[in-house]
PDB file of C-alpha atoms in Angstrom:
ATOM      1  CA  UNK M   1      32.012   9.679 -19.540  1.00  0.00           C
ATOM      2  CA  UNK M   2      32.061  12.285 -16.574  1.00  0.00           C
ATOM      3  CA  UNK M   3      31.434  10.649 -13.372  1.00  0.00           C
ATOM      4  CA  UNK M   4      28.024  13.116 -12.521  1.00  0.00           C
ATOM      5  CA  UNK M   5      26.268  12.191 -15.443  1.00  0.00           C
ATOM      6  CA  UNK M   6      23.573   9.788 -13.446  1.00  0.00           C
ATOM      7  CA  UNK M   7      21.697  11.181 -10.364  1.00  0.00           C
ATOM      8  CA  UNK M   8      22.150   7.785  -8.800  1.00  0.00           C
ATOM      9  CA  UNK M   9      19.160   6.283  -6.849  1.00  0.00           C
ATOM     10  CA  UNK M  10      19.684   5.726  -3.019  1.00  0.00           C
ATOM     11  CA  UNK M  11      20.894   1.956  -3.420  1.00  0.00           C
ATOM     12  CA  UNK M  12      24.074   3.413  -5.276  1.00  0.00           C
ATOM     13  CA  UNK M  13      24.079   6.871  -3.959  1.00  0.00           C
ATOM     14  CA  UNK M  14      26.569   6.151  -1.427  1.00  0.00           C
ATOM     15  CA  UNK M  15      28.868   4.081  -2.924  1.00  0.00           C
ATOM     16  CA  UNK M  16      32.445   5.017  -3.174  1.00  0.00           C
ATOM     17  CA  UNK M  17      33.949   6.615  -5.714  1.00  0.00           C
ATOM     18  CA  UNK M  18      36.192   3.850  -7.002  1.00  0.00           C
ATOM     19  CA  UNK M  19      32.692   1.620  -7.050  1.00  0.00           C
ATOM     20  CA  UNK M  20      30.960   4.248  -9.328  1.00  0.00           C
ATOM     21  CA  UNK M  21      34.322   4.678 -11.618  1.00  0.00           C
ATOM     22  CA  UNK M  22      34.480   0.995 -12.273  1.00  0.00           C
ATOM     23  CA  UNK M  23      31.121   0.914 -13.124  1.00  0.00           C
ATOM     24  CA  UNK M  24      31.649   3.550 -16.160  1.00  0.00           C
ATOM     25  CA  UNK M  25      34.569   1.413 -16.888  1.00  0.00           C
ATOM     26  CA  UNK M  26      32.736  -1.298 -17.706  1.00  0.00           C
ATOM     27  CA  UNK M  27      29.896   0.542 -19.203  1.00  0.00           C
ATOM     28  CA  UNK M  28      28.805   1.758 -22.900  1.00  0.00           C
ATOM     29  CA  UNK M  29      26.041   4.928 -23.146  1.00  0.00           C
ATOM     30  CA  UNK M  30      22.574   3.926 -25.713  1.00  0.00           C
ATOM     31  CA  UNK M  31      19.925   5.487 -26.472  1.00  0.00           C
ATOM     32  CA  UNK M  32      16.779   4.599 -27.516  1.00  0.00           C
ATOM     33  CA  UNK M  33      13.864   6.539 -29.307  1.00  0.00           C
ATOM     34  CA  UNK M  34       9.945   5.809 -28.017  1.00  0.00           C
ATOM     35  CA  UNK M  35       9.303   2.522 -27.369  1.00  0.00           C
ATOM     36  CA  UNK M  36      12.405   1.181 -28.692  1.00  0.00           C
ATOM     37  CA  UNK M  37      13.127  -2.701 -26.983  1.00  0.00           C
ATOM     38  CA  UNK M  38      16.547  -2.712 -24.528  1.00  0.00           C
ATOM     39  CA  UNK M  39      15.931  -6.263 -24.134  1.00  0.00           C
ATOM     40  CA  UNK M  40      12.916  -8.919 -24.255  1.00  0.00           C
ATOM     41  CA  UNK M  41      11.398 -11.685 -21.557  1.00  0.00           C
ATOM     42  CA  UNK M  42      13.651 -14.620 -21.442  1.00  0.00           C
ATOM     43  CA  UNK M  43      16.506 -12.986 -23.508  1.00  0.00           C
ATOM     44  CA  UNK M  44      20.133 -13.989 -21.858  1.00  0.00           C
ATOM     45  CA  UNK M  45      21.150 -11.215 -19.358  1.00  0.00           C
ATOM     46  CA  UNK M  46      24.166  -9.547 -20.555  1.00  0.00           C
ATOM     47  CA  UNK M  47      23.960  -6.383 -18.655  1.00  0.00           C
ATOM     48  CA  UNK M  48      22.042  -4.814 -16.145  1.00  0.00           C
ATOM     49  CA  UNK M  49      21.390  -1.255 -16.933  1.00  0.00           C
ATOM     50  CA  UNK M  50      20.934   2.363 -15.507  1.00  0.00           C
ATOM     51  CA  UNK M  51      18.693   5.532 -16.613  1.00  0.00           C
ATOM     52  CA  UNK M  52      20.208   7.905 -18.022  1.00  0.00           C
ATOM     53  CA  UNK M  53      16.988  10.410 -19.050  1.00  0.00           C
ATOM     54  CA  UNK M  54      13.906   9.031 -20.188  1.00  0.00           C
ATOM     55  CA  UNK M  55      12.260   6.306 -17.832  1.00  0.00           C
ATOM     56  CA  UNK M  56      12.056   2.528 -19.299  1.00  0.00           C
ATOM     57  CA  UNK M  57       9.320   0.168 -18.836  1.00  0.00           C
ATOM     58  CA  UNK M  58       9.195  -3.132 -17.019  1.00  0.00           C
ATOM     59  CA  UNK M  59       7.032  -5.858 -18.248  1.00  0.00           C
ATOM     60  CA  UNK M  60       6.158  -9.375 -18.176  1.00  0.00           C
ATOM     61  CA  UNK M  61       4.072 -12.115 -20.172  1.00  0.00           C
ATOM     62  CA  UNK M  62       1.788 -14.427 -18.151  1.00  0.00           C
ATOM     63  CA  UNK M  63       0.921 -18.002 -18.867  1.00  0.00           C
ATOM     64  CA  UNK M  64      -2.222 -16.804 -20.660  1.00  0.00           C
ATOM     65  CA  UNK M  65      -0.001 -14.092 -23.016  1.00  0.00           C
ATOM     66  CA  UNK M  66      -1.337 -11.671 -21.497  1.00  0.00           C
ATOM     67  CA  UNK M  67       1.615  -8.734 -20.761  1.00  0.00           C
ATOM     68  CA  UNK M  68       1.504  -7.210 -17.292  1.00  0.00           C
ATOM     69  CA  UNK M  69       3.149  -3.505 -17.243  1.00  0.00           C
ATOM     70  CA  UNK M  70       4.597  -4.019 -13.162  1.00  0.00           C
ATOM     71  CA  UNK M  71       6.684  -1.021 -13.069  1.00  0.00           C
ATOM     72  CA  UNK M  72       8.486   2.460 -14.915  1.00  0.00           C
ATOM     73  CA  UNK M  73      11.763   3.131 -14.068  1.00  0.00           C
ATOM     74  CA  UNK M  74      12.713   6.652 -13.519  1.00  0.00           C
ATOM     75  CA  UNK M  75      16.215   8.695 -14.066  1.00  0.00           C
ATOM     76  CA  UNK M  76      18.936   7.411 -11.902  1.00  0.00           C
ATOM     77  CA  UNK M  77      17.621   3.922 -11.124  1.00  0.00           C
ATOM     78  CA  UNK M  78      18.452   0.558 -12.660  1.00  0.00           C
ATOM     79  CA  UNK M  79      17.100  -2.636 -14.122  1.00  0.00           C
ATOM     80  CA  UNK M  80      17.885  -6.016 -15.285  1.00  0.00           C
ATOM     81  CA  UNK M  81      19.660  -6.821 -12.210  1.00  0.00           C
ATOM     82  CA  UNK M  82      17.579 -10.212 -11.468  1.00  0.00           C
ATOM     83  CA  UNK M  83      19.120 -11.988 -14.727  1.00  0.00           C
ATOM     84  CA  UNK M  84      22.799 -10.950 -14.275  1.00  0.00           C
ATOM     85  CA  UNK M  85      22.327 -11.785 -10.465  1.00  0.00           C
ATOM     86  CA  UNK M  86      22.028 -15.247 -11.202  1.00  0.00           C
ATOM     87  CA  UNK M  87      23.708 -15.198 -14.372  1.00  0.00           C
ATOM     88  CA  UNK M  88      20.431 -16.496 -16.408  1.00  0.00           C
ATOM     89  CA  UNK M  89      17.928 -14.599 -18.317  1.00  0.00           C
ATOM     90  CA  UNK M  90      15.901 -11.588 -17.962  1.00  0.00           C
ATOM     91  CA  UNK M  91      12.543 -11.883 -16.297  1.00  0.00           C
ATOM     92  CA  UNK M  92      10.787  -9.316 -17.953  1.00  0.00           C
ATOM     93  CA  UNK M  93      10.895  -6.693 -21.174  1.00  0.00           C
ATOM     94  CA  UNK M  94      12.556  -3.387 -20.955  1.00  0.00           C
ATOM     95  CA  UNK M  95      11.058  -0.688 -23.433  1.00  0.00           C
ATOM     96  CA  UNK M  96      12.120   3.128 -23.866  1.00  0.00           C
ATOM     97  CA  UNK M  97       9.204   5.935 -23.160  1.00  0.00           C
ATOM     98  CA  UNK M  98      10.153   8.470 -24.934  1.00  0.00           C
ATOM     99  CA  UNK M  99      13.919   9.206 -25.787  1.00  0.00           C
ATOM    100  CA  UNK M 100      15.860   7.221 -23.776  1.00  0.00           C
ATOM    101  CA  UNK M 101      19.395   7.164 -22.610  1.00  0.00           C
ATOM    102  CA  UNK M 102      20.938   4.577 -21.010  1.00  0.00           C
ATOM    103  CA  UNK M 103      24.257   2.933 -19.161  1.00  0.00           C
ATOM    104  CA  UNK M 104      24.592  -0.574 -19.498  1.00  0.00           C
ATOM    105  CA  UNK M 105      27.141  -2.583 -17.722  1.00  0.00           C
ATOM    106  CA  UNK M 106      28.387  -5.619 -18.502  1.00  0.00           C
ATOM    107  CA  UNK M 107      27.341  -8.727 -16.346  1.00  0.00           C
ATOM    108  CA  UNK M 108      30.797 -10.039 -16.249  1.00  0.00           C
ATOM    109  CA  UNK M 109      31.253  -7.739 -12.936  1.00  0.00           C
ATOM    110  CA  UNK M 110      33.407 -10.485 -11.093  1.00  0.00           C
ATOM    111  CA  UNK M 111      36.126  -8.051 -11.144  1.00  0.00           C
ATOM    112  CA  UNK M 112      34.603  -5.385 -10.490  1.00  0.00           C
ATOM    113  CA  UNK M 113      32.483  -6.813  -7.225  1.00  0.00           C
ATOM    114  CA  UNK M 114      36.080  -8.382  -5.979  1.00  0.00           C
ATOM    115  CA  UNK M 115      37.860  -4.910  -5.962  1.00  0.00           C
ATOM    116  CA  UNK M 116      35.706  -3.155  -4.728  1.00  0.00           C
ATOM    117  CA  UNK M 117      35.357  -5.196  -1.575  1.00  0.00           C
ATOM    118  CA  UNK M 118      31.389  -6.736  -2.238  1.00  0.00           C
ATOM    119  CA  UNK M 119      29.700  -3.315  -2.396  1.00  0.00           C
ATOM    120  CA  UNK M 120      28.021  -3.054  -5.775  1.00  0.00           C
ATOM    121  CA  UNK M 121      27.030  -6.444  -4.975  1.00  0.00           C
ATOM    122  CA  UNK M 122      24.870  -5.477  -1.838  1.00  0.00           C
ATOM    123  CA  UNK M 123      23.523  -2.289  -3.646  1.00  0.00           C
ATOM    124  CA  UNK M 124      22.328  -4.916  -6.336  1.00  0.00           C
ATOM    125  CA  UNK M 125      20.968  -6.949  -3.921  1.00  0.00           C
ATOM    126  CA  UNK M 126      18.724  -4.552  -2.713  1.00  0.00           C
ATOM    127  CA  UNK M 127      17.493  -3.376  -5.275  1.00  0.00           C
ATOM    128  CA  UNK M 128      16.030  -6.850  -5.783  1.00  0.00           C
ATOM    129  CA  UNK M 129      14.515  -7.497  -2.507  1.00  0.00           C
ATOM    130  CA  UNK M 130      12.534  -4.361  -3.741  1.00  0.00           C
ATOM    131  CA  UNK M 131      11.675  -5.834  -6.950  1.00  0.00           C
ATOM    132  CA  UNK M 132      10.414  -8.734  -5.396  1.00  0.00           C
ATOM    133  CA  UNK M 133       8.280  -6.839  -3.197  1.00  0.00           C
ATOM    134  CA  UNK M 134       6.889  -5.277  -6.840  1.00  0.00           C
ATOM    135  CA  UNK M 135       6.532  -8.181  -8.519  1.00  0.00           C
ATOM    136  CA  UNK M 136       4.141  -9.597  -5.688  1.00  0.00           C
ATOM    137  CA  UNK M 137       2.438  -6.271  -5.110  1.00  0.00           C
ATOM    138  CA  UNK M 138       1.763  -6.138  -8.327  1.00  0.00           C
ATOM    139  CA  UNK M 139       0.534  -9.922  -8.579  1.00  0.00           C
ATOM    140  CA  UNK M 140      -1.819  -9.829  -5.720  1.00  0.00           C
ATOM    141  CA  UNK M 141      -3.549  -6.393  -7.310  1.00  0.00           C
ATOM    142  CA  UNK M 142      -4.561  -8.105 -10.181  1.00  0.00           C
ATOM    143  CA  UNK M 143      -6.698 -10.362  -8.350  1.00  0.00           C
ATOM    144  CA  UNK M 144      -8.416  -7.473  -6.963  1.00  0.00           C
ATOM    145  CA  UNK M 145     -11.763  -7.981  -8.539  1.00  0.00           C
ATOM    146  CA  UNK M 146     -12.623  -4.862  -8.802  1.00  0.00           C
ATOM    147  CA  UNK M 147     -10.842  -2.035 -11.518  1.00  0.00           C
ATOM    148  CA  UNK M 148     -11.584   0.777  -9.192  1.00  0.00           C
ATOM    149  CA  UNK M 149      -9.333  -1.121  -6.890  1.00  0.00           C
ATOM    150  CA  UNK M 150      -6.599  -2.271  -9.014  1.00  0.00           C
ATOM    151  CA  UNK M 151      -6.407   1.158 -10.681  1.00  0.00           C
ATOM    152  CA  UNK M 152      -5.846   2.846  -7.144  1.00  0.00           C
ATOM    153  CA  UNK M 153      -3.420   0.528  -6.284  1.00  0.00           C
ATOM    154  CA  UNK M 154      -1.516   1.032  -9.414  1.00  0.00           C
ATOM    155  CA  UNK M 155      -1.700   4.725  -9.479  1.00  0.00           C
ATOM    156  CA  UNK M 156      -0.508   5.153  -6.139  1.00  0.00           C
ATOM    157  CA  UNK M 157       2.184   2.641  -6.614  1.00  0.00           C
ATOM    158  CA  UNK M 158       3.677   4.402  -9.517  1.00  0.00           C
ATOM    159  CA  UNK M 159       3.085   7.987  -8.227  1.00  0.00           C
ATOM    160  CA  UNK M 160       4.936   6.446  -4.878  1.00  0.00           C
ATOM    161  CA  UNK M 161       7.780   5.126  -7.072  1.00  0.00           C
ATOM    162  CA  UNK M 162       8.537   8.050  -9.452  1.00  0.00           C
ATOM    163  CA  UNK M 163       8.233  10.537  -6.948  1.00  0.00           C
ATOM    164  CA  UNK M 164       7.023  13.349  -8.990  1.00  0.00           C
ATOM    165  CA  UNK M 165       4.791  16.223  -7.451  1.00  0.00           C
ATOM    166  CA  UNK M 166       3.077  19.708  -9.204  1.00  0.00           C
ATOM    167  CA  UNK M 167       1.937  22.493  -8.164  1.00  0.00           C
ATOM    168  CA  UNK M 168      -1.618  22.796  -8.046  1.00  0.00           C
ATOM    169  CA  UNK M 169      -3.711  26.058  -7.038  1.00  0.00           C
ATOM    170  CA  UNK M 170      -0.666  27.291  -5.035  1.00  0.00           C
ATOM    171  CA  UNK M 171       0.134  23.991  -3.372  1.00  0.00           C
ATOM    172  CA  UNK M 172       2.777  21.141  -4.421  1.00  0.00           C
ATOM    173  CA  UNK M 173       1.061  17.926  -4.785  1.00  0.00           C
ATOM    174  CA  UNK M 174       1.994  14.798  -5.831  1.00  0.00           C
ATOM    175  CA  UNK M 175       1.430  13.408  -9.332  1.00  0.00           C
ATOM    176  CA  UNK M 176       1.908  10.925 -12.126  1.00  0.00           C
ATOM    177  CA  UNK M 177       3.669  12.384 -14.848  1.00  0.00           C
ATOM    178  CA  UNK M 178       3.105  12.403 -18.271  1.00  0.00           C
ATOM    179  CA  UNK M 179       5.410   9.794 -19.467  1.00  0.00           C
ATOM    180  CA  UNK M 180       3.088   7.483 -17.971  1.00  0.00           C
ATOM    181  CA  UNK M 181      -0.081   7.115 -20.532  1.00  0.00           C
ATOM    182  CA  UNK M 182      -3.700   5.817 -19.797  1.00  0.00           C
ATOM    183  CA  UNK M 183      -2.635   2.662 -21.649  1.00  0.00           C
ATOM    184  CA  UNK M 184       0.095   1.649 -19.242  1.00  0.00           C
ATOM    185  CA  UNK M 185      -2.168   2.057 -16.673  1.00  0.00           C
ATOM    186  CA  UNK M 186      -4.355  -0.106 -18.688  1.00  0.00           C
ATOM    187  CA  UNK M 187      -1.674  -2.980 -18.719  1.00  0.00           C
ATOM    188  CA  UNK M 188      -0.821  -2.286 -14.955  1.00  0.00           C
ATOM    189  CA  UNK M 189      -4.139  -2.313 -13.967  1.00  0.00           C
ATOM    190  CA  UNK M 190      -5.742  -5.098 -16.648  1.00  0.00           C
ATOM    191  CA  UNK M 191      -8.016  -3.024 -17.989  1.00  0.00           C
ATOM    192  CA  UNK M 192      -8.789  -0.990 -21.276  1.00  0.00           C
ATOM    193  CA  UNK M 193      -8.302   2.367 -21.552  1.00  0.00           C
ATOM    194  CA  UNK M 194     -11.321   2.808 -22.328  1.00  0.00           C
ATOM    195  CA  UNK M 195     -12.320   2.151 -18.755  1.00  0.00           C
ATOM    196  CA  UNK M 196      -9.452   3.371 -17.288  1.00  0.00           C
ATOM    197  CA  UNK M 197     -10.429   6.706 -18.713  1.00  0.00           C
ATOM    198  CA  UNK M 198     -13.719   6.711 -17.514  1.00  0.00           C
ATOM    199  CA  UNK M 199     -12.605   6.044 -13.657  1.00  0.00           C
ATOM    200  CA  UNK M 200     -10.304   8.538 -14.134  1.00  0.00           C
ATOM    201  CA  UNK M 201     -13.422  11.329 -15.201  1.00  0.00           C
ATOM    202  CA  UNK M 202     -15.165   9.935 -12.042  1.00  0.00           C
ATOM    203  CA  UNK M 203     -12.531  10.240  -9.923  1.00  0.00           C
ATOM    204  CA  UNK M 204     -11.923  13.809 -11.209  1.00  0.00           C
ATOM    205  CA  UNK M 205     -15.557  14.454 -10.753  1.00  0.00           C
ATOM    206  CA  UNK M 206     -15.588  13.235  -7.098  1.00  0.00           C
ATOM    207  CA  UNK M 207     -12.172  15.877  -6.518  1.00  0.00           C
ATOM    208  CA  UNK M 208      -9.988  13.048  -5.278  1.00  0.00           C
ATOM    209  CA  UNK M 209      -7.477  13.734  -8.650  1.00  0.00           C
ATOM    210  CA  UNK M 210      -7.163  16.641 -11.194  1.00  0.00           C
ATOM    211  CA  UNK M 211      -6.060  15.774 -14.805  1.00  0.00           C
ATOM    212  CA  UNK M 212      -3.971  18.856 -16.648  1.00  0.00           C
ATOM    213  CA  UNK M 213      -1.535  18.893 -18.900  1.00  0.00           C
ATOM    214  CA  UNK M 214      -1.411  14.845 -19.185  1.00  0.00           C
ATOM    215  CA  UNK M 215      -0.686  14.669 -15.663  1.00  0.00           C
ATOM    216  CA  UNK M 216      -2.853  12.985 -12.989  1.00  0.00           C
ATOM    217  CA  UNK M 217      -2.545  15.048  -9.909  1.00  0.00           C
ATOM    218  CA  UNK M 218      -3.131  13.729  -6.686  1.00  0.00           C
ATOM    219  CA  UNK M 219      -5.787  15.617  -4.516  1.00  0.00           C
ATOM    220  CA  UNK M 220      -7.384  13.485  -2.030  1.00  0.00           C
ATOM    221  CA  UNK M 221      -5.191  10.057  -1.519  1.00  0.00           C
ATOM    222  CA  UNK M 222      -7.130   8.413   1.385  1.00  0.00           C
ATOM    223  CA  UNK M 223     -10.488   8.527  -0.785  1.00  0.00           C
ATOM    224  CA  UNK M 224      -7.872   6.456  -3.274  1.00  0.00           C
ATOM    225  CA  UNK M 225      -6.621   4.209  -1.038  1.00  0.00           C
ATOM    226  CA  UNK M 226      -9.846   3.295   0.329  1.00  0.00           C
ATOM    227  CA  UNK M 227     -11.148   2.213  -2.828  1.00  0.00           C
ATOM    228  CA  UNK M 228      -8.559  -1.215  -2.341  1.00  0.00           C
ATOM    229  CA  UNK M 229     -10.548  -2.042   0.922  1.00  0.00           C
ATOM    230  CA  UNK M 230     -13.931  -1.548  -0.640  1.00  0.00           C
ATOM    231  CA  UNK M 231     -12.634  -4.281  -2.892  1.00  0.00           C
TER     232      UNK M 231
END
């Protein structure tokens, strides 16, 4: 396993070498095909993982059953840090878009924290003080009453998050990608995609997003972002 293969996220980016070796170390590559399961809700937490290619979605169940999608994770970032953290379970369900490859590392990383003097241990920790900050983010938009509102909220959150832009009549723009669908808006947003679709057309009509090539291209972001105060 060469040592470039992941574009590590900022957490990890500057850790030192001997941090990122040991991690491979203790490490074994999977991949998944669309939709494949890396791990469910409540499951023990074994590893925590990093993208490889592909991006991997991050869901939960609700008292009422009802599954939340709360974020995507992109290439170079990890997830299921929480559970090995604290040794427990994972709090949420890891699914492959797409083909996805993986690194998963073992959450026996004792070892590996003590030699390395701590510093994989405050890159893990974080990265969840920023999941935290997702997982109430996400709580408090679905209590928006309106979908207009949650679905801007959402959008921009995951357009924020993924960091992708397009270029668009000349011009690089940011945009949501096409490995997210109109039905994991759905789930972020609690809607159907019926509806989510049909914002979506409005929205396009009204010039604030363009929609080519399964990408939802941002064009005017304050006319989204105002739709969460109109709320």
């Amino acid at each position: 396993m060469g040592k470039h293969v992941i574009d590590w996220s900022e957490e990890f980016a500057e850790l030192p070498r001997l941090v990122k070796d040991s991690i491979f170390q203790k490490s074994v590559t999977r991949t998944f095909s669309n939709n494949g399961i890396i791990y469910f809700q409540e499951d023990d937490a074994t590893s925590f993982h990093f993208v490889i290619s592909g991006h991997v979605r991050l869901s939960y169940l609700m008292e009422d059953g009802t599954a939340i999608l709360y974020t995507i994770v992109p290439p170079g970032h990890s997830f299921g840090e929480l559970g090995v953290f604290d040794r427990g379970q994972y709090p949420d369900t890891a699914s492959a878009i797409g083909k996805t490859q993986i690194l998963s590392v073992k959450a026996d990383t004792a070892s590996l924290v003590d030699r390395c003097g701590g510093q994989l241990q405050n890159a893990l920790s974080k990265l969840i003080a920023k999941r935290y900050r997702t997982y109430i983010d996400v709580t408090k938009s679905l209590y928006l009453k309106s979908l207009q509102a949650r679905l801007a909220q959402s959008l921009l959150r995951l357009v924020d998050s993924l960091g992708e832009t397009a270029i668009y009549h000349g011009k690089e723009v940011a945009c949501l990608g096409s490995a997210v669908n109109q039905s994991d808006l759905g789930s972020m947003a609690r809607g159907t995609r019926g509806n989510i679709n049909r914002t979506l057309k409005g929205w396009e009509m009204n010039n604030w997003i363009a929609i080519e090539n399964r990408k939802i291209i941002i064009l005017d972001r304050q006319s989204i972002i105002d739709l969460t105060f109109d709320d």
